[in-house]
Amino acid sequence: MLSAVSSLVEVARAAGVSVSTASRVLTGSSHPISAKTRAKVIATAEKLGYSPSALARALVSRSSRLIGVLVSDIVNPYFSVIARGIDDVASRAGYVTMLSNVDRRTSTEISRLRTMRDYRAAGVIIAGSGFEADPLAPDLAVAVGQAKEQGIQAVSLTSRDLGCPVITADNEGAAHDVTDHLLSLGHRRIAFIEGPPGMTTSKQRRDGFLACMNAANLSDVARCLPGGFDFEAGHLAAMRLIARPPLPDAILAANDEAAVGALNALRQAGIDVPGEISVAGINDLRLARFVGLTTVSLPLYEMGAMAAQHVIDALPGDATTTLLSHRVIPRETTARRPPG
Amino acid sequence: MLSAVSSLVEVARAAGVSVSTASRVLTGSSHPISAKTRAKVIATAEKLGYSPSALARALVSRSSRLIGVLVSDIVNPYFSVIARGIDDVASRAGYVTMLSNVDRRTSTEISRLRTMRDYRAAGVIIAGSGFEADPLAPDLAVAVGQAKEQGIQAVSLTSRDLGCPVITADNEGAAHDVTDHLLSLGHRRIAFIEGPPGMTTSKQRRDGFLACMNAANLSDVARCLPGGFDFEAGHLAAMRLIARPPLPDAILAANDEAAVGALNALRQAGIDVPGEISVAGINDLRLARFVGLTTVSLPLYEMGAMAAQHVIDALPGDATTTLLSHRVIPRETTARRPPG
DNA sequence: AACGGCTAGGCAAACGTATGCCTTAACCGA
DNA sequence: TCGGTTAAGGCATACGTTTGCCTAGCCGTT
């Protein structure tokens, strides 16, 4: 209470024991300590408001309880749900997360990864957006390699080839299944609003869509439009569809936000959803529930949780890929195709 | 590249200099070093993939570049925007943020604060939800006091009495101004859907609403309904209003999410917004733009940025309160009151 | 009586870095 | 020639822990 900062040394002195004894009491070591001494040390530590230096601990034990988390943008609900999953299992295990926003910039990703390394993080979870085609991508892989060499666990949440285990959603399957849902409602001419070009996730979702359409022998009426992962992109893409009739039977957007943007454009144009056209998205963010959007729920929280658990358990598994399952959530923006 | 982990000692040896010289080169100390030696050290460090231990640095310099951030729930956009503001200025200054979700539980808040202290954070930014009436609130203040004694900067983002500087939005003013906006559109009978009971923010927003109504001599037609900060709460509150006609002229919700919930209930009941009734919220989350909700924009990002800057600059200012300004954003859910 | 094992506790080294202080050499002006 | 300043670099200590190894006493066994 009096001293500005109290170290183990001070606690030991005040309790009349050696530093090692104090340490052993406070860490709950298996080394035998008399009940009396133990109580004395604990009481003294309490009284002095002792706070063990996690820094010193990490230094000597050569392992911190820090987990680095790299996301594109924490404001994006996609990433915040992942981050939440990570933090929940991390803090339950006594770990703390270092969060960093990298804004889809691989160079930033590399630099932040280096920072996490400097802090001797137990592990790093990379949930950046994953631009496969980025010329810096190999450098990132190198940085990941260096981290691993230093004993830092790395886990990727997008399936880029980073030389570390990947835990991710089955994006392709998700897109496939929601497409299938639209087909089961009788829709045939389906337009797909793509995600940002170059991103792994974008590609996987488009592949899923096309695979499903192909399997149904509908590849000739499948249509892909350039889009993006945000509201405006969806809005714009839908406007373009509206401008060149006839409208498709249904629109699938690579993303809930884009789907809502499309929804908005359609309704502004006086087009009834789902009366005249169905709309669906992917992700099942809270937003989707608000507007009643049909979508597919991705295991984002679980991805984060699992990745954190992987780091904490110091699991190996170098090139393993874990695919978590999804679920189509039908809501009010999709309906059976109207006759005619 | 070869050694699993390389320390300054190894770099020094490999470069044929002493540890202190290596240190001075790598930290850019003002101590004079010959250009040749400097180059040699830098090259060696590069070749060995040297990563300076931030832990050891922090230990010896007695100050880390870690900033603790306590939020209720990072998935809530309110907090993620704040967190983004923090991280942007933090990482630009070479700091890294430790994020922790405390779920409105003061006990968790205290425990996480302790963890941040153990890591000798340079500062802690407390953006928990702020339950004033919580019996543990004094304990939190004590924990903050201990942290400060240890040289840890503390900043609160809600105006609880924590004995540390407060940087916050003018919640009362925001509610006042958006109420005023509704009045200026001719509305008189306004219903306010409150936030969760016991929270500072809830109370301030209600106060702002009531103050504005009082000033307009309309306290007799001002009506407050219990609500909450989420979609369901707004939905429920609106349902109750619908069940007992007549409808008010307008509804102000303490929150965008609740406002959207109310909007949803009204439209489900076939009530035209803004034709028959106006609806407004507070916060101006992305969601508000999507649904065209009239709201008031709060400086959440700036709050975070400013708090981080405060920590980094190690500013004093014990009991100071900084109020950041807001702006009413009229959109499509409010309109002039229909005649009759 | 000698010895093994257990309990309780202390000593000191190590983790990786920063920095105050010292030494040496070179250089400059008087 | 000499004192003084400056450049360049090394030595050693400190930061706050953990932990392997050692000591001392005590008890029980043979």
XYZ file of C-alpha atoms (C1' of nucleotides) in Angstrom:
740
model
C 0.000 0.000 0.000
C 2.883 2.322 0.764
C 5.536 1.362 -1.732
C 4.902 2.549 -5.253
C 5.799 -0.821 -6.670
C 6.610 -3.900 -4.689
C 8.768 -6.717 -5.895
C 9.196 -10.217 -4.691
C 12.319 -9.084 -2.889
C 10.372 -6.655 -0.781
C 7.688 -9.168 -0.018
C 10.319 -11.680 1.037
C 12.099 -9.213 3.271
C 8.887 -8.016 4.871
C 7.851 -11.592 5.510
C 11.274 -12.522 6.821
C 11.942 -15.243 4.299
C 14.179 -15.696 1.300
C 13.130 -14.706 -2.179
C 12.970 -18.291 -3.311
C 10.614 -19.192 -0.539
C 8.362 -16.278 -1.357
C 8.398 -17.248 -4.988
C 7.544 -20.828 -4.223
C 4.624 -19.851 -2.052
C 3.224 -17.398 -4.544
C 3.518 -19.680 -7.530
C 2.168 -22.675 -5.689
C 5.277 -24.682 -6.383
C 5.415 -28.307 -5.288
C 8.397 -27.577 -3.088
C 7.291 -28.136 0.528
C 6.690 -25.029 2.619
C 5.375 -24.942 6.166
C 1.802 -23.765 6.550
C 2.940 -20.979 8.821
C 5.464 -19.549 6.390
C 3.025 -19.893 3.571
C 0.381 -17.901 5.373
C 2.875 -15.263 6.359
C 4.044 -14.750 2.786
C 0.566 -14.625 1.385
C -0.533 -12.099 3.975
C 2.478 -9.910 3.323
C 2.007 -10.000 -0.432
C -1.605 -9.076 0.037
C -0.760 -6.231 2.364
C 1.873 -4.782 0.051
C -0.417 -5.071 -2.944
C 2.164 -7.241 -4.646
C 1.743 -7.678 -8.373
C 4.059 -10.303 -9.869
C 5.839 -9.034 -12.950
C 4.549 -11.060 -15.838
C 7.446 -9.628 -17.823
C 10.094 -11.047 -15.548
C 8.220 -14.300 -15.372
C 8.020 -14.601 -19.096
C 11.666 -13.703 -19.411
C 12.917 -16.426 -17.134
C 10.385 -19.064 -18.084
C 10.967 -18.257 -21.750
C 7.279 -18.312 -22.497
C 4.674 -15.651 -22.058
C 0.951 -15.996 -21.766
C 0.358 -13.561 -24.559
C -1.502 -14.426 -27.729
C -1.121 -12.180 -30.739
C -4.187 -11.648 -32.869
C -3.971 -10.122 -36.322
C -7.236 -9.013 -37.875
C -8.054 -6.841 -40.822
C -10.373 -4.552 -38.950
C -11.893 -5.213 -35.569
C -14.869 -3.016 -36.461
C -15.858 -5.584 -39.042
C -18.202 -7.960 -37.188
C -16.670 -10.887 -39.002
C -13.404 -10.315 -37.195
C -14.784 -9.137 -33.894
C -16.658 -12.395 -33.483
C -13.464 -14.299 -34.151
C -11.595 -12.096 -31.685
C -14.237 -12.716 -29.099
C -13.896 -16.449 -29.530
C -10.165 -16.177 -29.079
C -10.342 -13.979 -26.012
C -12.925 -16.149 -24.284
C -10.797 -19.264 -24.281
C -7.587 -17.315 -23.855
C -8.612 -15.456 -20.743
C -10.169 -18.539 -19.268
C -6.706 -20.105 -19.511
C -4.998 -17.068 -18.014
C -3.751 -15.746 -21.329
C -4.184 -12.258 -22.660
C -4.607 -11.253 -26.270
C -2.647 -8.595 -28.102
C -4.841 -7.278 -30.866
C -3.700 -5.563 -34.013
C -5.553 -4.223 -37.028
C -3.737 -4.709 -40.288
C -6.252 -3.364 -42.788
C -5.661 -5.920 -45.504
C -2.118 -4.688 -45.854
C 0.330 -7.547 -45.906
C 3.228 -5.264 -45.094
C 1.474 -4.178 -41.923
C 0.716 -7.781 -41.168
C 4.395 -8.625 -41.339
C 5.406 -5.711 -39.191
C 2.830 -6.498 -36.505
C 3.791 -10.127 -36.560
C 7.319 -9.022 -35.799
C 6.078 -7.008 -32.855
C 4.254 -10.030 -31.486
C 7.482 -11.914 -31.844
C 9.348 -9.268 -29.895
C 6.893 -9.781 -27.077
C 7.606 -13.494 -27.211
C 3.950 -14.312 -27.691
C 3.009 -17.897 -27.016
C 1.263 -17.858 -30.341
C -0.096 -15.748 -33.117
C -3.462 -16.109 -34.741
C -3.575 -14.649 -38.206
C -7.020 -13.632 -39.337
C -5.989 -11.002 -41.849
C -8.016 -10.945 -44.959
C -5.653 -13.058 -46.973
C -4.681 -11.715 -50.321
C -3.187 -14.670 -52.059
C -1.865 -12.704 -54.960
C -0.077 -10.148 -52.805
C 3.576 -9.948 -53.865
C 4.483 -9.734 -50.172
C 2.738 -12.991 -49.339
C 5.958 -15.018 -49.422
C 7.546 -12.552 -47.022
C 4.700 -13.119 -44.626
C 5.286 -16.836 -44.855
C 8.944 -16.223 -44.035
C 7.998 -14.122 -41.021
C 5.699 -16.890 -39.854
C 8.554 -19.324 -40.277
C 10.872 -17.203 -38.151
C 8.227 -16.952 -35.470
C 7.800 -20.697 -35.435
C 11.535 -21.155 -35.177
C 11.389 -19.095 -32.041
C 8.787 -21.385 -30.584
C 5.808 -19.213 -31.375
C 2.709 -21.119 -32.378
C 1.092 -19.796 -35.519
C -2.418 -20.482 -36.686
C -4.044 -19.123 -39.793
C -7.754 -18.551 -40.093
C -7.724 -18.173 -43.837
C -6.346 -20.896 -45.978
C -3.333 -19.124 -47.274
C -0.200 -21.142 -47.555
C 1.673 -19.824 -44.561
C 3.293 -23.051 -43.431
C 1.142 -23.230 -40.333
C -2.049 -25.025 -39.365
C -5.247 -23.589 -40.770
C -8.567 -23.512 -38.955
C -11.269 -22.122 -41.133
C -14.845 -22.192 -42.235
C -15.845 -24.231 -45.233
C -16.481 -21.194 -47.381
C -16.920 -23.223 -50.492
C -19.371 -25.559 -48.831
C -21.261 -22.649 -47.339
C -21.733 -20.970 -50.684
C -22.663 -24.301 -52.201
C -25.298 -25.052 -49.596
C -27.022 -21.701 -49.685
C -27.086 -21.892 -53.466
C -28.645 -25.286 -53.125
C -31.220 -23.768 -50.821
C -32.135 -21.245 -53.494
C -32.392 -24.008 -56.077
C -34.675 -25.997 -53.803
C -37.015 -23.007 -53.748
C -37.323 -23.252 -57.480
C -34.937 -20.512 -58.484
C -32.834 -21.107 -61.543
C -31.316 -17.891 -62.807
C -29.144 -16.884 -59.886
C -26.730 -13.970 -59.785
C -23.718 -14.071 -57.508
C -22.211 -10.843 -56.197
C -18.546 -11.572 -55.675
C -16.284 -10.479 -52.871
C -13.169 -8.361 -53.308
C -10.885 -9.779 -55.985
C -7.756 -11.595 -54.864
C -9.037 -12.716 -51.500
C -9.050 -16.387 -50.670
C -12.486 -16.172 -49.139
C -13.919 -14.498 -52.229
C -12.621 -17.148 -54.492
C -13.791 -20.029 -52.329
C -17.302 -18.681 -52.121
C -17.544 -18.131 -55.828
C -16.223 -21.616 -56.438
C -18.896 -23.037 -54.157
C -21.604 -21.169 -55.976
C -20.404 -22.255 -59.379
C -19.891 -25.849 -58.300
C -23.474 -26.070 -57.141
C -24.811 -24.480 -60.298
C -22.717 -26.786 -62.428
C -23.900 -29.829 -60.574
C -27.457 -28.745 -61.336
C -26.615 -28.235 -64.985
C -27.345 -24.552 -64.632
C -23.962 -23.113 -65.402
C -25.432 -21.284 -68.376
C -27.759 -19.235 -66.176
C -25.280 -18.691 -63.376
C -23.971 -15.174 -63.408
C -21.127 -13.617 -61.461
C -20.846 -9.899 -60.855
C -17.875 -8.049 -59.467
C -18.721 -6.735 -56.014
C -17.094 -6.497 -52.650
C -17.681 -7.191 -48.991
C -19.412 -3.964 -48.107
C -22.806 -2.381 -48.299
C -21.987 -0.084 -51.198
C -20.601 -2.867 -53.349
C -23.783 -4.871 -52.940
C -25.896 -1.835 -53.599
C -24.029 -1.030 -56.768
C -24.097 -4.565 -58.111
C -27.845 -4.788 -57.583
C -28.333 -1.457 -59.339
C -26.539 -2.843 -62.323
C -28.808 -5.871 -62.327
C -31.858 -3.671 -62.110
C -30.642 -1.572 -64.993
C -30.473 -4.542 -67.362
C -33.657 -6.595 -67.122
C -34.749 -9.239 -66.838
C -33.989 -9.637 -63.137
C -32.593 -12.979 -62.045
C -34.719 -15.235 -59.870
C -32.416 -14.732 -56.936
C -29.282 -12.950 -55.791
C -26.619 -14.473 -53.630
C -24.051 -12.091 -52.225
C -20.645 -13.243 -51.029
C -21.364 -11.448 -47.802
C -24.215 -10.310 -45.543
C -23.277 -6.676 -45.847
C -23.284 -6.803 -49.601
C -26.562 -8.711 -49.494
C -28.130 -5.976 -47.381
C -26.810 -3.420 -49.834
C -28.455 -5.306 -52.651
C -31.660 -5.635 -50.656
C -31.655 -1.928 -50.158
C -31.217 -1.179 -53.841
C -34.002 -3.560 -54.798
C -36.463 -2.095 -52.335
C -35.564 1.427 -53.314
C -36.413 0.422 -56.868
C -39.786 -0.786 -55.676
C -38.989 -4.433 -56.222
C -40.600 -6.797 -53.742
C -38.275 -9.114 -51.831
C -38.972 -11.977 -51.622
C -42.109 -11.578 -53.742
C -40.346 -10.908 -57.002
C -36.808 -11.919 -56.176
C -35.000 -13.724 -53.386
C -31.827 -12.496 -51.722
C -29.335 -14.350 -49.562
C -25.983 -13.683 -47.973
C -23.207 -15.463 -46.123
C -21.937 -15.033 -42.535
C -25.036 -14.614 -40.379
C -23.904 -11.482 -38.624
C -26.279 -9.836 -36.155
C -27.204 -7.516 -38.966
C -28.745 -10.417 -40.859
C -31.131 -11.136 -38.035
C -32.188 -7.516 -37.886
C -33.200 -7.347 -41.503
C -34.454 -10.913 -41.747
C -31.837 -11.931 -44.277
C -31.501 -15.530 -45.349
C -27.880 -16.475 -44.937
C -25.528 -19.198 -43.827
C -24.073 -19.210 -40.373
C -20.317 -19.582 -40.276
C -18.491 -20.881 -37.200
C -16.537 -17.684 -36.664
C -16.629 -17.781 -32.902
C -15.612 -21.408 -32.930
C -12.749 -20.698 -35.318
C -11.360 -18.189 -32.858
C -11.931 -20.429 -29.877
C -10.348 -23.391 -31.555
C -7.353 -21.420 -32.741
C -6.751 -20.091 -29.236
C -7.034 -23.576 -27.799
C -4.560 -24.767 -30.376
C -2.053 -22.144 -29.289
C -2.552 -22.788 -25.598
C -2.208 -26.520 -25.934
C 0.895 -25.928 -28.026
C -0.411 -28.419 -30.504
C 1.780 -29.351 -33.447
C 0.209 -30.080 -36.812
C 2.134 -28.244 -39.405
C 0.187 -28.317 -42.581
C -3.109 -29.524 -41.193
C -6.325 -27.851 -42.261
C -9.394 -27.993 -40.061
C -12.716 -27.212 -41.665
C -15.554 -26.220 -39.361
C -19.163 -26.749 -40.311
C -21.843 -24.244 -41.224
C -25.618 -24.054 -41.389
C -28.057 -22.400 -43.787
C -30.424 -20.042 -41.963
C -33.600 -19.398 -43.965
C -35.282 -16.102 -43.153
C -37.645 -13.684 -44.830
C -35.667 -12.599 -47.874
C -36.025 -15.886 -49.690
C -39.214 -17.572 -50.810
C -40.445 -20.070 -53.345
C -40.079 -18.819 -56.860
C -43.296 -17.156 -58.032
C -44.966 -18.896 -60.977
C -44.249 -17.354 -64.339
C 18.527 -18.127 -39.508
C 20.185 -21.095 -37.871
C 19.776 -20.478 -34.164
C 16.311 -21.055 -32.831
C 16.353 -17.803 -30.924
C 19.049 -15.207 -31.029
C 19.836 -12.793 -28.267
C 21.818 -9.636 -28.199
C 24.725 -11.623 -26.791
C 24.877 -13.799 -29.862
C 24.608 -10.856 -32.190
C 27.421 -9.125 -30.331
C 29.663 -12.160 -30.447
C 28.991 -12.800 -34.101
C 29.726 -9.185 -34.897
C 32.847 -9.183 -32.747
C 31.733 -6.393 -30.459
C 30.573 -6.097 -26.878
C 26.947 -6.439 -25.873
C 26.722 -2.793 -24.953
C 27.913 -1.721 -28.360
C 25.407 -3.966 -30.049
C 22.679 -2.627 -27.826
C 23.604 0.949 -28.564
C 23.604 0.378 -32.274
C 20.292 -1.401 -32.307
C 18.515 1.081 -30.087
C 19.913 4.083 -31.874
C 21.480 5.435 -28.714
C 23.226 8.792 -28.799
C 26.443 7.196 -27.727
C 28.906 7.553 -30.620
C 29.585 4.442 -32.676
C 31.758 4.251 -35.769
C 29.920 3.817 -39.024
C 31.777 0.621 -39.717
C 30.861 -1.024 -36.422
C 27.311 0.143 -36.774
C 26.948 -1.412 -40.178
C 28.537 -4.627 -39.025
C 26.150 -4.968 -36.096
C 23.102 -4.187 -38.151
C 24.082 -6.681 -40.812
C 24.711 -9.381 -38.234
C 21.409 -8.761 -36.493
C 19.641 -8.957 -39.805
C 21.400 -12.143 -40.760
C 20.606 -13.848 -37.479
C 17.005 -12.743 -37.606
C 17.466 -11.012 -34.297
C 14.279 -10.066 -32.499
C 14.869 -7.845 -29.471
C 13.030 -9.113 -26.421
C 10.391 -6.525 -25.606
C 10.000 -8.317 -22.308
C 13.594 -7.796 -21.250
C 13.450 -4.246 -22.508
C 10.372 -3.479 -20.521
C 11.862 -5.108 -17.472
C 14.974 -3.030 -17.439
C 13.433 0.185 -18.642
C 10.584 -0.274 -16.198
C 8.018 0.683 -18.776
C 6.404 -1.364 -21.471
C 4.716 -0.267 -24.646
C 1.593 -2.182 -23.842
C -1.797 -0.577 -23.477
C -4.543 -2.473 -21.731
C -8.034 -2.083 -23.111
C -11.072 -3.208 -21.167
C -14.325 -3.394 -23.095
C -17.655 -4.992 -22.363
C -17.839 -6.926 -25.585
C -15.742 -6.348 -28.661
C -18.533 -7.731 -30.840
C -20.624 -4.730 -29.919
C -19.822 -2.128 -32.581
C -19.882 0.591 -29.975
C -16.782 -0.891 -28.392
C -15.071 -2.111 -31.505
C -15.007 1.403 -32.902
C -13.455 2.635 -29.680
C -10.919 -0.187 -29.792
C -10.061 0.697 -33.353
C -9.432 4.293 -32.379
C -7.140 3.150 -29.620
C -5.204 0.722 -31.754
C -4.679 3.171 -34.573
C -2.878 5.744 -32.487
C -1.251 3.091 -30.313
C 0.359 1.155 -33.119
C 1.419 4.309 -34.871
C 3.394 5.108 -31.717
C 4.850 1.624 -31.501
C 2.523 0.454 -28.765
C 0.438 -2.678 -28.799
C -2.947 -3.142 -27.209
C -3.981 -5.924 -24.884
C -7.690 -6.413 -25.281
C -10.028 -7.964 -22.769
C -13.768 -8.501 -22.766
C -15.361 -8.046 -19.363
C -19.039 -8.512 -20.195
C -20.390 -5.853 -17.893
C -19.082 -7.776 -14.917
C -17.199 -5.513 -12.553
C -15.491 -8.455 -10.898
C -14.057 -9.498 -14.246
C -13.061 -5.914 -14.881
C -11.062 -5.894 -11.662
C -9.391 -9.188 -12.384
C -8.402 -8.173 -15.907
C -7.130 -4.853 -14.674
C -4.881 -6.796 -12.345
C -3.571 -8.813 -15.251
C -2.756 -5.635 -17.160
C -0.929 -4.468 -14.087
C 1.080 -7.675 -13.970
C 2.204 -6.968 -17.510
C 3.287 -3.503 -16.418
C 1.116 -1.866 -19.048
C 1.939 1.734 -19.781
C -1.718 2.461 -19.338
C -5.169 1.021 -19.137
C -8.224 2.297 -20.942
C -11.426 1.306 -19.260
C -14.409 1.193 -21.562
C -16.471 -1.294 -19.607
C -20.125 -0.545 -19.525
C -20.054 1.218 -16.217
C -22.580 0.071 -13.711
C -22.580 2.820 -11.165
C -24.679 0.947 -8.663
C -22.495 -2.150 -8.730
C -21.460 -3.027 -5.183
C -17.999 -3.835 -6.508
C -17.550 -0.391 -8.026
C -15.472 0.887 -5.101
C -13.190 -2.125 -5.425
C -12.618 -1.231 -9.045
C -11.683 2.280 -8.012
C -9.208 0.802 -5.550
C -7.694 -1.385 -8.255
C -7.356 1.662 -10.477
C -5.664 3.471 -7.614
C -3.151 0.648 -7.160
C -2.416 0.678 -10.854
C -1.801 4.397 -10.800
C 0.501 4.007 -7.822
C 2.535 1.671 -9.966
C 2.836 4.290 -12.648
C 0.142 2.915 -14.889
C -1.903 5.548 -16.651
C -5.628 4.975 -16.349
C -8.312 6.535 -18.496
C -12.013 5.916 -18.220
C -14.353 6.200 -21.165
C -17.493 6.263 -19.086
C -17.920 8.849 -16.448
C -17.765 6.641 -13.446
C -15.889 7.952 -10.481
C -12.725 5.920 -10.802
C -10.249 8.561 -9.726
C -8.802 8.837 -13.210
C -9.321 11.149 -16.157
C -12.482 10.627 -18.158
C -12.782 11.054 -21.893
C -16.299 10.547 -23.031
C -19.088 11.520 -25.352
C -21.640 14.055 -24.257
C -24.396 11.502 -23.925
C -26.745 13.916 -22.305
C -26.184 16.533 -24.973
C -26.583 13.948 -27.703
C -29.949 12.804 -26.401
C -30.957 16.413 -25.930
C -30.061 17.405 -29.458
C -31.753 14.536 -31.213
C -34.860 15.176 -29.121
C -34.662 18.750 -30.201
C -34.464 17.591 -33.786
C -37.694 15.637 -33.328
C -39.354 18.667 -31.777
C -38.274 20.823 -34.681
C -40.099 18.436 -36.992
C -43.282 19.188 -35.128
C -43.428 16.110 -32.918
C -44.691 16.592 -29.390
C -45.641 13.281 -27.832
C -42.299 11.507 -27.789
C -41.555 8.139 -26.225
C -38.063 7.317 -25.017
C -36.904 3.728 -24.888
C -34.384 3.582 -22.089
C -31.106 1.701 -21.939
C -30.252 -0.982 -19.386
C -30.928 0.213 -15.843
C -27.973 1.154 -13.683
C -25.658 2.149 -16.498
C -24.182 5.607 -16.547
C -24.811 5.966 -20.252
C -28.443 4.997 -19.897
C -29.045 7.551 -17.235
C -27.286 10.351 -19.082
C -29.255 9.784 -22.239
C -32.548 9.722 -20.406
C -31.582 12.901 -18.593
C -30.816 14.582 -21.880
C -34.164 13.573 -23.323
C -36.084 14.764 -20.280
C -34.156 17.996 -20.045
C -35.048 18.858 -23.609
C -38.702 17.979 -23.118
C -38.838 20.010 -19.937
C -37.292 23.006 -21.580
C -40.018 22.804 -24.204
C -42.677 22.534 -21.527
C -43.572 19.088 -22.749
C -42.714 17.046 -19.709
C -46.325 15.926 -19.467
C -46.206 14.212 -22.872
C -42.719 12.816 -22.462
C -42.822 9.132 -21.779
C -40.037 6.783 -20.714
C -40.208 3.047 -21.259
C -37.885 0.447 -19.829
C -35.787 -1.022 -22.602
C -32.218 -2.023 -23.187
C -29.375 -1.642 -25.639
C -30.277 -4.492 -27.932
C -32.581 -5.274 -30.792
C -35.002 -7.339 -28.758
C -35.436 -4.686 -26.091
C -36.360 -2.097 -28.695
C -38.677 -4.514 -30.408
C -40.442 -5.330 -27.177
C -40.815 -1.736 -26.086
C -42.328 -0.778 -29.421
C -44.737 -3.698 -29.231
C -45.948 -2.386 -25.929
C -46.491 1.027 -27.437
C -48.405 -0.463 -30.323
C -50.582 -2.472 -27.963
C -51.794 0.664 -26.156
C -52.816 3.326 -28.634
C -52.597 6.101 -29.384
C -49.108 5.902 -30.790
C -46.733 8.714 -29.869
C -45.591 11.108 -32.575
C -42.064 9.777 -32.391
C -39.865 7.240 -30.670
C -36.331 7.896 -29.520
C -34.351 4.867 -28.484
C -31.312 5.095 -26.229
C -29.434 3.150 -28.838
C -29.338 2.405 -32.556
C -29.874 -1.289 -32.052
C -32.935 -0.716 -29.930
C -34.161 1.815 -32.471
C -33.857 -0.732 -35.247
C -35.717 -3.215 -33.069
C -38.518 -0.699 -32.640
C -38.490 0.070 -36.341
C -38.865 -3.586 -37.051
C -41.828 -3.981 -34.705
C -43.575 -0.974 -36.196
C -43.169 -2.139 -39.753
C -44.265 -5.647 -38.864
C -47.419 -4.072 -37.463
C -47.945 -2.295 -40.760
C -47.198 1.122 -39.368
C -45.509 3.477 -41.807
C -42.196 4.998 -40.728
C -41.763 7.921 -41.070
C -45.260 8.451 -42.508
C -47.144 7.787 -39.303
C -44.387 7.909 -36.738
C -40.745 8.941 -36.613
C -37.965 6.876 -35.092
C -34.477 7.891 -34.033
C -31.529 6.326 -32.255
C -28.165 7.261 -30.812
C -24.650 6.139 -31.834
C -24.619 6.162 -35.620
C -23.274 2.681 -36.060
C -22.867 1.320 -39.576
C -26.152 -0.423 -39.028
C -27.902 2.955 -38.884
C -26.699 3.823 -42.342
C -27.904 0.528 -43.719
C -31.446 1.004 -42.528
C -31.501 4.759 -43.000
C -31.998 5.465 -39.338
C -31.901 9.023 -38.049
C -29.456 9.107 -35.190
C -26.718 11.118 -33.566
C -23.116 10.418 -34.315
C -20.963 9.955 -31.245
C -17.185 10.468 -31.325
C -16.409 6.876 -30.391
C -13.343 6.561 -32.576
C -12.044 9.864 -31.289
C -12.635 8.819 -27.712
C -10.436 5.814 -28.235
C -7.805 7.761 -30.121
C -7.694 10.485 -27.532
C -7.507 8.058 -24.647
C -4.609 6.242 -26.270
C -2.812 9.498 -26.903
C -3.353 10.421 -23.300
C -1.707 7.216 -22.167
C 1.187 7.515 -24.575
C 1.917 11.104 -23.663
C 1.726 10.094 -20.011
C -0.467 13.067 -19.424
C -1.486 13.840 -15.871
C -4.923 15.256 -15.151
C -6.442 13.366 -12.303
C -10.077 14.229 -12.119
C -10.430 15.954 -15.456
C -13.364 15.157 -17.699
C -13.171 15.713 -21.430
C -16.420 15.851 -23.340
C -16.248 15.250 -27.079
C -18.816 16.662 -29.440
C -21.536 14.903 -31.427
C -23.729 15.576 -34.439
C -27.326 14.759 -35.300
C -27.609 12.781 -38.527
C -31.045 13.073 -40.094
C -31.992 10.137 -42.315
C -35.138 8.487 -43.575
C -36.820 7.378 -40.376
C -37.798 10.840 -39.282
C -40.047 13.297 -41.071
C -42.223 16.279 -40.368
C -45.206 15.374 -38.260
C -48.205 14.606 -40.426
C -51.142 17.012 -39.949
C -53.901 15.790 -37.621
C 25.465 -45.860 16.014
C 25.203 -45.132 11.282
C 22.419 -44.111 7.548
C 18.636 -43.018 4.336
C 14.832 -40.139 3.522
C 11.951 -36.326 4.271
C 10.772 -31.385 5.402
C 11.929 -26.671 5.191
C 14.422 -23.230 3.520
C 18.448 -20.526 1.411
C 22.116 -19.448 -2.356
C 23.050 -18.228 -6.696
C 22.663 -18.532 -11.599
C 20.038 -17.468 -15.383
C 16.628 -15.000 -18.656
C 17.908 -10.578 -22.304
C 18.475 -5.951 -22.223
C 19.997 -0.933 -21.074
C 23.157 2.220 -19.239
C 26.409 4.611 -15.925
C 30.999 4.616 -15.590
C 35.526 3.548 -17.046
C 39.473 3.160 -20.411
C 42.044 4.126 -24.445
C 43.411 6.634 -28.247
C 43.311 10.441 -31.061
C 43.153 15.159 -31.706
C 43.380 20.205 -30.730
C 44.775 24.536 -28.917
C 47.992 27.016 -26.163
C 54.897 19.458 -24.314
C 50.816 19.216 -21.876
C 46.083 19.432 -20.320
C 41.657 18.881 -22.084
C 38.057 17.405 -25.054
C 35.929 13.952 -27.904
C 35.194 9.491 -30.207
C 34.721 4.641 -29.612
C 34.021 0.881 -27.092
C 33.991 -2.400 -22.924
C 32.688 -3.859 -17.927
C 29.464 -4.622 -14.762
C 25.152 -3.806 -12.544
C 20.343 -3.764 -12.423
C 15.477 -5.073 -13.682
C 12.142 -9.186 -11.052
C 11.583 -13.734 -11.471
C 12.250 -19.058 -11.326
C 14.621 -23.111 -10.152
C 18.535 -26.491 -9.606
C 21.288 -27.534 -6.056
C 22.737 -27.382 -1.392
C 22.262 -27.479 3.813
C 20.356 -28.535 8.240
C 17.543 -30.760 11.147
C 14.615 -34.523 12.307
C 12.733 -39.156 12.337
C 12.768 -43.946 11.622
C 15.131 -48.094 10.395
C 18.637 -51.544 10.624
